[in-house]
mmCIF file of C-alpha atoms and ligand atoms in Angstrom:
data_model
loop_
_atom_site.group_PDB
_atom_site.id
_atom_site.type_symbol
_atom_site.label_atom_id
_atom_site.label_comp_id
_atom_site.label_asym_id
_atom_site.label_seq_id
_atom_site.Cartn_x
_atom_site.Cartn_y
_atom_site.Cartn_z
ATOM 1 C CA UNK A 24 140.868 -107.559 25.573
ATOM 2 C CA UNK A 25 139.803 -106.116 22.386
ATOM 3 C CA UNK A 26 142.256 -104.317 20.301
ATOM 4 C CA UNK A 27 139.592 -101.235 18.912
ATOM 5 C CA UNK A 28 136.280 -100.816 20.690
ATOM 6 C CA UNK A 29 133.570 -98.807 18.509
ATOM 7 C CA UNK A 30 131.451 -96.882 21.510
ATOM 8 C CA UNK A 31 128.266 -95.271 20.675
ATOM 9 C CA UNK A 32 129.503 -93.650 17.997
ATOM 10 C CA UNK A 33 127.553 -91.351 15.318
ATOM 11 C CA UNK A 34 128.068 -88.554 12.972
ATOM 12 C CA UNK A 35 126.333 -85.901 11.033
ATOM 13 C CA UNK A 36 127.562 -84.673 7.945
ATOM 14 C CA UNK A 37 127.006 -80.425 8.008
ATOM 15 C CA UNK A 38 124.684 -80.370 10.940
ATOM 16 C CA UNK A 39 122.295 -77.461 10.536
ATOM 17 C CA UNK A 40 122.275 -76.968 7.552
ATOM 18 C CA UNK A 41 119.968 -77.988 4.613
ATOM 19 C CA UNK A 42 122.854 -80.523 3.178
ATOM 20 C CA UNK A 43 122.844 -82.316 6.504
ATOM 21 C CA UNK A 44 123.874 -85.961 6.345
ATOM 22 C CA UNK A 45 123.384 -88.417 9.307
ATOM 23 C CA UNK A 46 126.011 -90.795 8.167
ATOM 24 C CA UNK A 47 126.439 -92.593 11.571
ATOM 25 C CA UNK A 48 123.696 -93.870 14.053
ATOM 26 C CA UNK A 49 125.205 -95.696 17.008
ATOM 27 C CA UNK A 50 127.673 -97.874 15.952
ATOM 28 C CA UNK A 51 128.868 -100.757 18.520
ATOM 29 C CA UNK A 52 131.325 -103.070 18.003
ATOM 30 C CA UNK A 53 134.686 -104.067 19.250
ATOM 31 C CA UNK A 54 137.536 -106.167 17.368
ATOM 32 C CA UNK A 55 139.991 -109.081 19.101
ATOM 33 C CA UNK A 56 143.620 -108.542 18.214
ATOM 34 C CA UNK A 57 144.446 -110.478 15.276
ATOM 35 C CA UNK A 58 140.980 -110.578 13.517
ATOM 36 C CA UNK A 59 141.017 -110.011 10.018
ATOM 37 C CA UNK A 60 137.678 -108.123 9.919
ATOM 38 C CA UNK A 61 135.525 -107.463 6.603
ATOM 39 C CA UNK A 62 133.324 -104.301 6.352
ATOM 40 C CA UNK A 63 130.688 -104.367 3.541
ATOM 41 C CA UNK A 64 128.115 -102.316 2.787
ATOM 42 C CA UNK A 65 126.355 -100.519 -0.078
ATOM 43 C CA UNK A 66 127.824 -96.957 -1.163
ATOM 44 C CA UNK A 67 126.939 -94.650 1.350
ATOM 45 C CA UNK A 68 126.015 -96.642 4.297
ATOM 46 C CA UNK A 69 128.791 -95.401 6.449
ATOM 47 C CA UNK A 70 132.024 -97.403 5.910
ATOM 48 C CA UNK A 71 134.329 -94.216 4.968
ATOM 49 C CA UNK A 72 133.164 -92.367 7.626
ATOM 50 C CA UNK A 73 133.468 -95.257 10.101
ATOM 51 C CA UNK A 74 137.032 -95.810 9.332
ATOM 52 C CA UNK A 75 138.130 -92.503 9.296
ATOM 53 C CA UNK A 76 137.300 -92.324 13.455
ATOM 54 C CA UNK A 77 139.554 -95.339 13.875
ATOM 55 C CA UNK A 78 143.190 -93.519 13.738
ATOM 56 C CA UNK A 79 141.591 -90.192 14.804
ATOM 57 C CA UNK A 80 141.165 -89.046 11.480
ATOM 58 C CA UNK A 81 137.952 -87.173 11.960
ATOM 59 C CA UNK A 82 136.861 -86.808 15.253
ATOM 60 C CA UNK A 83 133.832 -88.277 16.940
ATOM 61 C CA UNK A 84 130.486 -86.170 17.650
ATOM 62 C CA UNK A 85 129.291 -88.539 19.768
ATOM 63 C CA UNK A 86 130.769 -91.823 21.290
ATOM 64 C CA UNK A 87 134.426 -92.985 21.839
ATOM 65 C CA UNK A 88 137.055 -95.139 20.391
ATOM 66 C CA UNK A 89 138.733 -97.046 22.371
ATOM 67 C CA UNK A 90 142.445 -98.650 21.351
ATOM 68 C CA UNK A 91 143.627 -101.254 24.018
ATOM 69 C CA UNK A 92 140.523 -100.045 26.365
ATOM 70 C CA UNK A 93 141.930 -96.477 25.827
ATOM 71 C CA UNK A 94 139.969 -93.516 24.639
ATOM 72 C CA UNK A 95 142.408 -91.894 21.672
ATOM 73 C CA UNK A 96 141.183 -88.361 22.330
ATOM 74 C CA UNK A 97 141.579 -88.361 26.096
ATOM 75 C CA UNK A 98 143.860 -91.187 27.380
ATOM 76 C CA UNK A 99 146.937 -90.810 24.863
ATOM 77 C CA UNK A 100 149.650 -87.782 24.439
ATOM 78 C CA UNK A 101 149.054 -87.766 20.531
ATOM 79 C CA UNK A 102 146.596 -88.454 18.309
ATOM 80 C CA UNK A 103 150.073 -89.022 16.252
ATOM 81 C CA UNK A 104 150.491 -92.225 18.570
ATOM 82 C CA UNK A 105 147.356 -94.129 17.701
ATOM 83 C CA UNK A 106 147.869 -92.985 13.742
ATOM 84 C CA UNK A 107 151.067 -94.943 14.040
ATOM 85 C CA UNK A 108 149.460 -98.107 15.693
ATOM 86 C CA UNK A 109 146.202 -97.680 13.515
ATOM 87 C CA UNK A 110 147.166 -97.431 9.985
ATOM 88 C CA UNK A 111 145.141 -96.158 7.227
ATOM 89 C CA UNK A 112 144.837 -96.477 3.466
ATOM 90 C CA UNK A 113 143.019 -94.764 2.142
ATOM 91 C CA UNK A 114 140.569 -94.968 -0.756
ATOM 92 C CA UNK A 115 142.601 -94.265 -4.037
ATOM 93 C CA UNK A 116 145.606 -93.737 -2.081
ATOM 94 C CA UNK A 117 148.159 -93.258 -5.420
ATOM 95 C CA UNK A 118 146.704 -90.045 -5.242
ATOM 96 C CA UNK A 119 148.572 -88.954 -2.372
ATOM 97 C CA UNK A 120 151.938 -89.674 -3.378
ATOM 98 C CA UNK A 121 154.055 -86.992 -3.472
ATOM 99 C CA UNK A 122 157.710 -87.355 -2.997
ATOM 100 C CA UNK A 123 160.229 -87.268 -5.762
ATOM 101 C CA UNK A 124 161.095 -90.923 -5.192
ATOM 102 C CA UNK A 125 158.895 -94.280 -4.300
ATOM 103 C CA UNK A 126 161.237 -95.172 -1.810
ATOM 104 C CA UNK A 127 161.026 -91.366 -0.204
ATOM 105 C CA UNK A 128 157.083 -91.548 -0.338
ATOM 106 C CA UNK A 129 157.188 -94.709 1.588
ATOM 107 C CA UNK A 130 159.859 -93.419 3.996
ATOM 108 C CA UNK A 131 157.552 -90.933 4.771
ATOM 109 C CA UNK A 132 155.760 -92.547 7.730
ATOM 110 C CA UNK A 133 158.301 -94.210 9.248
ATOM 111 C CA UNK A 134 160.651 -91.041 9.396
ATOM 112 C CA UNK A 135 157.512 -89.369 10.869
ATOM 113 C CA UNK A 136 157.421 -91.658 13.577
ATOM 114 C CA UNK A 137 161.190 -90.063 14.634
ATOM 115 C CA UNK A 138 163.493 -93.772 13.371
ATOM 116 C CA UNK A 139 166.678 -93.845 12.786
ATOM 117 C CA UNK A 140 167.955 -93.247 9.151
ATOM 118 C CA UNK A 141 169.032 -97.145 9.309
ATOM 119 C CA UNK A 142 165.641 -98.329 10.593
ATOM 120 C CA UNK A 143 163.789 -96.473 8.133
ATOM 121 C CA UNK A 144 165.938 -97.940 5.303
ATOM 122 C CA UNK A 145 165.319 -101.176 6.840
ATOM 123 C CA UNK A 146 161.375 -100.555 7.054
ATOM 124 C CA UNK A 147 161.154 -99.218 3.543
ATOM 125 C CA UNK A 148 162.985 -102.140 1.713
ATOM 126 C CA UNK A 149 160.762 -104.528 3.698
ATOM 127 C CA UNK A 150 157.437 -102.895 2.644
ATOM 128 C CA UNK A 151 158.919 -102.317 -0.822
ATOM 129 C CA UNK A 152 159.870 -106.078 -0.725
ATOM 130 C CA UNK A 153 156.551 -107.204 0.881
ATOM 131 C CA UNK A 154 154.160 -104.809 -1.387
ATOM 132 C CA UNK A 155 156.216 -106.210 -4.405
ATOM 133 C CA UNK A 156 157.683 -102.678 -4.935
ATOM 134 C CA UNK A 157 161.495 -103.325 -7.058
ATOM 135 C CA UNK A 158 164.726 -101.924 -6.294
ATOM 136 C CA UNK A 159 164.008 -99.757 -9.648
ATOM 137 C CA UNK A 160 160.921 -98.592 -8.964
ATOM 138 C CA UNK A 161 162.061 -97.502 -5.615
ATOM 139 C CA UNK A 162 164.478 -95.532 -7.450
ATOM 140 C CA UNK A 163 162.035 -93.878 -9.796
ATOM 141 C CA UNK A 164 159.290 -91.545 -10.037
ATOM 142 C CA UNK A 165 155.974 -92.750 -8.050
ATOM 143 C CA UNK A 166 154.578 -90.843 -10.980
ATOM 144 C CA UNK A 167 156.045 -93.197 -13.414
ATOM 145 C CA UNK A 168 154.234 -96.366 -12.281
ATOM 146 C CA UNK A 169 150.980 -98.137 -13.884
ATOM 147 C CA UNK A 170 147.721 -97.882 -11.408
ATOM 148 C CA UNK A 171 148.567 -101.144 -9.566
ATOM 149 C CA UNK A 172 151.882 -100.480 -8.788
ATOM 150 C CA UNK A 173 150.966 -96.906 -7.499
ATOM 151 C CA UNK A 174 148.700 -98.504 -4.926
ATOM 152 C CA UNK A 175 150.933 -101.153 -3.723
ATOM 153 C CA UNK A 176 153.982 -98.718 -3.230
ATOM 154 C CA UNK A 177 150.674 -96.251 -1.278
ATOM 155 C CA UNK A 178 150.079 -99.749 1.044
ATOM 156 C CA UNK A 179 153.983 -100.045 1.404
ATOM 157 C CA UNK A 180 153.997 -96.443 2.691
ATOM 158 C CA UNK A 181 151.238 -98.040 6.004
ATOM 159 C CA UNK A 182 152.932 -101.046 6.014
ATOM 160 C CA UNK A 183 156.625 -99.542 6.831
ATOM 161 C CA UNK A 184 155.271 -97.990 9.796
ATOM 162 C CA UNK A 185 153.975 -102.033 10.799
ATOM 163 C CA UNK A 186 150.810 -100.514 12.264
ATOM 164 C CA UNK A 187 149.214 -103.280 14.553
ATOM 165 C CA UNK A 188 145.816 -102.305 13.060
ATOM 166 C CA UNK A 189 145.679 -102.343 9.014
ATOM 167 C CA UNK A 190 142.887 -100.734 7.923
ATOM 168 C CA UNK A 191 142.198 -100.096 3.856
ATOM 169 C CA UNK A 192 139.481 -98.507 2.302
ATOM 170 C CA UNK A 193 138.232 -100.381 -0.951
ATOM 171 C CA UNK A 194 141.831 -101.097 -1.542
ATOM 172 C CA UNK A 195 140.907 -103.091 -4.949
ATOM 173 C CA UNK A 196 138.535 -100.488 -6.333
ATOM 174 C CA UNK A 197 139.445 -100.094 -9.692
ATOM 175 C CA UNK A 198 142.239 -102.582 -10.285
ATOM 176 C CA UNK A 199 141.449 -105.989 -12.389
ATOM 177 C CA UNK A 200 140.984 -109.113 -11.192
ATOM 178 C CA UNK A 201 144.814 -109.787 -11.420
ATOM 179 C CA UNK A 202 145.597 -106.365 -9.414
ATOM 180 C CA UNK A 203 143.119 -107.043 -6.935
ATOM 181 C CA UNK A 204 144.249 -110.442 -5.802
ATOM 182 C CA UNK A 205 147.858 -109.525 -6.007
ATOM 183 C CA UNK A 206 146.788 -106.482 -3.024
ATOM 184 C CA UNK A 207 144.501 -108.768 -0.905
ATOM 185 C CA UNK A 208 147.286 -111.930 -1.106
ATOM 186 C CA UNK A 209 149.572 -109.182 0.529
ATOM 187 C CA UNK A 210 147.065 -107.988 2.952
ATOM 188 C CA UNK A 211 146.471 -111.856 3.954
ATOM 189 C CA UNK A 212 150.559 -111.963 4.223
ATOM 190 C CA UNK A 213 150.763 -108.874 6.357
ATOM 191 C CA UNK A 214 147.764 -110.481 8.895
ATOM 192 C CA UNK A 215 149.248 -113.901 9.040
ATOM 193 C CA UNK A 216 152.895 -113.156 9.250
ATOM 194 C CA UNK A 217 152.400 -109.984 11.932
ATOM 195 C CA UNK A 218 149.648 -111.458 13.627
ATOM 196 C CA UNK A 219 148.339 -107.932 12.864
ATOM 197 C CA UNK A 220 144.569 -107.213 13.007
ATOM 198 C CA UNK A 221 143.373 -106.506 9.344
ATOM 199 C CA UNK A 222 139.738 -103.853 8.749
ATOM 200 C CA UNK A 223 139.117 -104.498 4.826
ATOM 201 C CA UNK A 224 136.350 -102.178 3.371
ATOM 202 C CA UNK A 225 135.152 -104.147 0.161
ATOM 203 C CA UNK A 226 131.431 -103.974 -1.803
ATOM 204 C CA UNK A 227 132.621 -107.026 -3.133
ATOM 205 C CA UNK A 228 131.337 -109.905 -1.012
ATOM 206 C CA UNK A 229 133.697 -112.614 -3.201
ATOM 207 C CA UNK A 230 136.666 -110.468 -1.416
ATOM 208 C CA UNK A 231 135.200 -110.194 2.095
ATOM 209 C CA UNK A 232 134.432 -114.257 1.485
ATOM 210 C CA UNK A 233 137.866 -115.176 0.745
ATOM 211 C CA UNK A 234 139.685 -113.215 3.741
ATOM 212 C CA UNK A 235 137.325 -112.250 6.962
ATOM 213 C CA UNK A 236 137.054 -114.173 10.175
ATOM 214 C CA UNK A 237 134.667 -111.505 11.079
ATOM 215 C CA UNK A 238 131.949 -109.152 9.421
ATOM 216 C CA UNK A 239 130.433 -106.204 9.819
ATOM 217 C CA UNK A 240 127.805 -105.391 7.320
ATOM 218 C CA UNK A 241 126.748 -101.634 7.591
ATOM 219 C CA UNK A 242 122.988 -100.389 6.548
ATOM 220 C CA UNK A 243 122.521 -96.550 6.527
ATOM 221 C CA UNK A 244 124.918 -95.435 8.872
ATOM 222 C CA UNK A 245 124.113 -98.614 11.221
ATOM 223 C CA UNK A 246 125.720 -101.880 11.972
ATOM 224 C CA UNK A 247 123.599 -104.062 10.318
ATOM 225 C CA UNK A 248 125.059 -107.340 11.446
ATOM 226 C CA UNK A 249 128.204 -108.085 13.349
ATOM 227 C CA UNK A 250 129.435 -112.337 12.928
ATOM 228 C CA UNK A 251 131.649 -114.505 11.689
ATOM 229 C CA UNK A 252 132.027 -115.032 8.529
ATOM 230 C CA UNK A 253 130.344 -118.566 7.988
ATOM 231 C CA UNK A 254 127.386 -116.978 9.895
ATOM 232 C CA UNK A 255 126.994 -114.189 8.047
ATOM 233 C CA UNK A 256 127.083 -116.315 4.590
ATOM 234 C CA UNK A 257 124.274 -118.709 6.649
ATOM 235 C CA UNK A 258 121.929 -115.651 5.796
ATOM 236 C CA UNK A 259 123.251 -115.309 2.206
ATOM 237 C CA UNK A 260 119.836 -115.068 0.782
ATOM 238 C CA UNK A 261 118.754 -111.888 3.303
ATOM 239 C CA UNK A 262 122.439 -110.242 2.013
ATOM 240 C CA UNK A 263 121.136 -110.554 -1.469
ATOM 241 C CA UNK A 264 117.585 -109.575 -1.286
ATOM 242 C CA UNK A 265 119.366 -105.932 0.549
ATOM 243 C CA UNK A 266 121.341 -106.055 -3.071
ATOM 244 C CA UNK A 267 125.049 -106.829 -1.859
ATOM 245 C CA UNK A 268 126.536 -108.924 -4.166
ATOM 246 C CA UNK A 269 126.964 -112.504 -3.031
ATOM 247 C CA UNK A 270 129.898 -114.767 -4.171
ATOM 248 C CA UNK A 271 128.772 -116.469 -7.326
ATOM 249 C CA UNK A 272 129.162 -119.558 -5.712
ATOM 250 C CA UNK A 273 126.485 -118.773 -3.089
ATOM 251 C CA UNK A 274 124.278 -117.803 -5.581
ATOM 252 C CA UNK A 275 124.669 -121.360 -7.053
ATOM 253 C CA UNK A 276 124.216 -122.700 -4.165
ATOM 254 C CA UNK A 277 120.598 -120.871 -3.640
ATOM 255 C CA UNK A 278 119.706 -121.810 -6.959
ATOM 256 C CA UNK A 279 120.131 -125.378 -6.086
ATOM 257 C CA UNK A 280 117.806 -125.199 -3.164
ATOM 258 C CA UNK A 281 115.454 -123.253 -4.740
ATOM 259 C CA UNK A 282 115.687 -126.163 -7.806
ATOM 260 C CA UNK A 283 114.741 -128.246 -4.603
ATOM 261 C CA UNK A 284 117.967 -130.186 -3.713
ATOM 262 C CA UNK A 285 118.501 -130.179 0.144
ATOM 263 C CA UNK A 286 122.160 -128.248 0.346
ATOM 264 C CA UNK A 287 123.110 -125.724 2.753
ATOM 265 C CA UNK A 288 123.424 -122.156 1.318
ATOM 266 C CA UNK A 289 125.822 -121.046 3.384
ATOM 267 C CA UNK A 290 129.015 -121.793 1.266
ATOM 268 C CA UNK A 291 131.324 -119.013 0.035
ATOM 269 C CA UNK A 292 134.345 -120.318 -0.946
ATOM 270 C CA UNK A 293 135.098 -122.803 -4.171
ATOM 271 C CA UNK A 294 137.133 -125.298 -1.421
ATOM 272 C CA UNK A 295 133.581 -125.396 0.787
ATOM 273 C CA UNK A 296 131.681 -125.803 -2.425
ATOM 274 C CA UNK A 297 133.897 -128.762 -3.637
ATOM 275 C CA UNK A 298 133.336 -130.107 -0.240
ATOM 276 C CA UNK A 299 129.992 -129.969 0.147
ATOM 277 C CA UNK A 300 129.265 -131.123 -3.126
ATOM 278 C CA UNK A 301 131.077 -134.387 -2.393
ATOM 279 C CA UNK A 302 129.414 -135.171 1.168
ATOM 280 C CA UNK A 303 125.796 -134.463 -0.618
ATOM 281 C CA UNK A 304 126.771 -136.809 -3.470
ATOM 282 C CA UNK A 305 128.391 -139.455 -0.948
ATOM 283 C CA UNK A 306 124.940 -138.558 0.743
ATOM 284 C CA UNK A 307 122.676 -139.613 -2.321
ATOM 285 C CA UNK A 308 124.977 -142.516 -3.054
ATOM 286 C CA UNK A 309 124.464 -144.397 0.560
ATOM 287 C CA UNK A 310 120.570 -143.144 0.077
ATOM 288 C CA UNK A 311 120.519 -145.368 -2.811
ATOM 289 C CA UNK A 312 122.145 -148.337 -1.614
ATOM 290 C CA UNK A 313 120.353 -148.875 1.208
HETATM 291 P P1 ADP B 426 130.531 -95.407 2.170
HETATM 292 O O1 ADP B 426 131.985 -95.338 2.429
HETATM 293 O O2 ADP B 426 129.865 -96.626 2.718
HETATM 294 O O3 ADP B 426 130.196 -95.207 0.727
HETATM 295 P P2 ADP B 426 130.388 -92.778 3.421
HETATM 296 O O4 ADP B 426 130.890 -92.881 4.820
HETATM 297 O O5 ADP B 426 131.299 -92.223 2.412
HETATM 298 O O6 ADP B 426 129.825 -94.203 2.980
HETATM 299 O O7 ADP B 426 129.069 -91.888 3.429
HETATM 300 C C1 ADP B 426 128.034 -91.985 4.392
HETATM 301 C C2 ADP B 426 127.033 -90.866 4.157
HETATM 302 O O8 ADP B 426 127.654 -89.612 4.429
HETATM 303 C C3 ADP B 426 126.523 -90.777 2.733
HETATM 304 O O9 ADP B 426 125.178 -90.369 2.790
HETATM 305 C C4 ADP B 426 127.394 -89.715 2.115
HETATM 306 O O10 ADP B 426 126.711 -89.059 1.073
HETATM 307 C C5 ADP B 426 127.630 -88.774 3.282
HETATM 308 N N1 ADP B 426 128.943 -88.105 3.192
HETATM 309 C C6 ADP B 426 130.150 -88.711 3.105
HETATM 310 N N2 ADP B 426 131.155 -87.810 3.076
HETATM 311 C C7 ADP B 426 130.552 -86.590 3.166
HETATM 312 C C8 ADP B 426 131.040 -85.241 3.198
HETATM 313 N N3 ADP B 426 132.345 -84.974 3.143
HETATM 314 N N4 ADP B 426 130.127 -84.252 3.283
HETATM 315 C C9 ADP B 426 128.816 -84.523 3.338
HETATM 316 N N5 ADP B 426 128.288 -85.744 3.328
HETATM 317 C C10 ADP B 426 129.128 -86.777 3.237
HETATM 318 MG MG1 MG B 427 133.591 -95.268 1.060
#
């Protein structure tokens, strides 16, 4: 059974009035447990807003979501419940830490979630450990730390509650390349060591490349496509004519073929590429001896 089910869903921004926004039109999807699933899509095509419905954040207009086949407004207690199973990071997240300490910002969840005083200690040091959050930062000031470190001890703050769902929005936005890969190698940890299902909002396609099984890309307010990740990168060239960036590797790839060599264009990764180059050169090479 799948994990989150996306039923029917859409939503208008201000209905009514003369600012109003349809930022949702029927969205359908569901997600197996343990999927680490991409969402890309240009700015304001949806992704935010579609997020935010998962843990109950903003509530649906029309359509359901359904955790473990359950509605989350109707079938449990809490909305508190599913916001512990479905975590959330938010865009820019450093922004909402608060607390005097790191290690009492990412304590926050878990002691929310009613632990005991030893399981909380135990949750925060792993996230801290996990998020690569030190015993001195935990210590200090969230104030006092650079832009990277802010955001990983924000992610620790999810992770210490071990949601079953991870969901992050544009986690890497803003970060350099060495700050980005140091957040999505820990998001890859989390999924393979928990099992955990993983939603990544990226506009980077070279991110969404690296990590997804799955992909959803989103077109004003709508699912445009919903596939695995090797099919999705099958139709690189459509992705880049709607303007998302491609990996650069793809884009070499297309090149190629357009330059007339017969070579797939579906390859995304550097590993795939090296691959593919050698089976079209071993290709060539029994051409020409036969
Ligand atoms: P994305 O995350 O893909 O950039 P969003 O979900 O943020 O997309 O936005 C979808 C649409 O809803 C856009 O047209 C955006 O301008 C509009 N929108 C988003 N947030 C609000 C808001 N708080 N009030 C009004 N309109 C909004
Ligand atoms: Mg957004």
């Amino acid at each position: 059974m799948s994990v989150l089910k996306i039923e029917n869903l859409s939503y208008v921004y201000n209905p009514g009035m003369p600012s109003e926004t349809k930022a949702l039109d029927n969205i359908n999807f569901e997600i197996d447990e343990g999927t680490f699933v991409g969402v890309i899509g240009h700015t304001g095509s949806g992704k935010s807003t579609l997020i935010s419905h998962l843990n109950g954040l903003t509530k649906p207009q029309t359509g359901r979501i359904l955790l473990d086949g359950k509605d989350i407004w109707k079938d449990y207690e809490n909305i508190r419940d599913v916001r512990f199973s479905v975590g959330l990071v938010f865009q820019y997240p450093e922004y909402q830490l608060f607390e005097e300490t790191c290690y009492r910002d990412i304590a926050f969840g878990p002691k929310n979630m009613g632990l005991s005083e030893e399981e909380i200690d135990k949750r925060v040091k792993m996230a801290a450990k996990f998020c690569g959050v030190t015993d001195e930062m935990l210590a200090g000031s969230p104030f006092d730390l650079s832009g990277g470190q802010k955001r990983r001890a924000a992610i620790a703050g999810i992770i210490a509650m071990m949601p079953r769902v991870l969901v992050l929005d544009e986690p890497c936005a803003g970060l350099d390349p060495e700050g980005r890969e140091l957040i999505l190698s820990q998001v890859k940890r989390y999924h393979d060591e928990t099992g955990g299902t993983v939603i990544l909002v990226s506009h980077s396609m070279e991110d969404i490349a690296n990590y997804a099984d799955k992909v959803v890309v989103m077109q004003n307010g709508a699912v445009y496509k919903y596939a695995p990740t090797e099919e999705i990168f099958r139709d690189a060239e459509t992705l880049a004519k709607m303007g998302l960036g491609i990996p650069d590797v793809t884009k070499v790839f297309i090149k190629l073929r357009e330059m007339g060599v017969d070579i797939g264009t579906d390859v995304y990764t550097i590993p795939y590429a090296v691959k593919t180059l050698l089976k079209y050169k071993a290709k060539k090479e029994a051409e020409k001896n036969a």
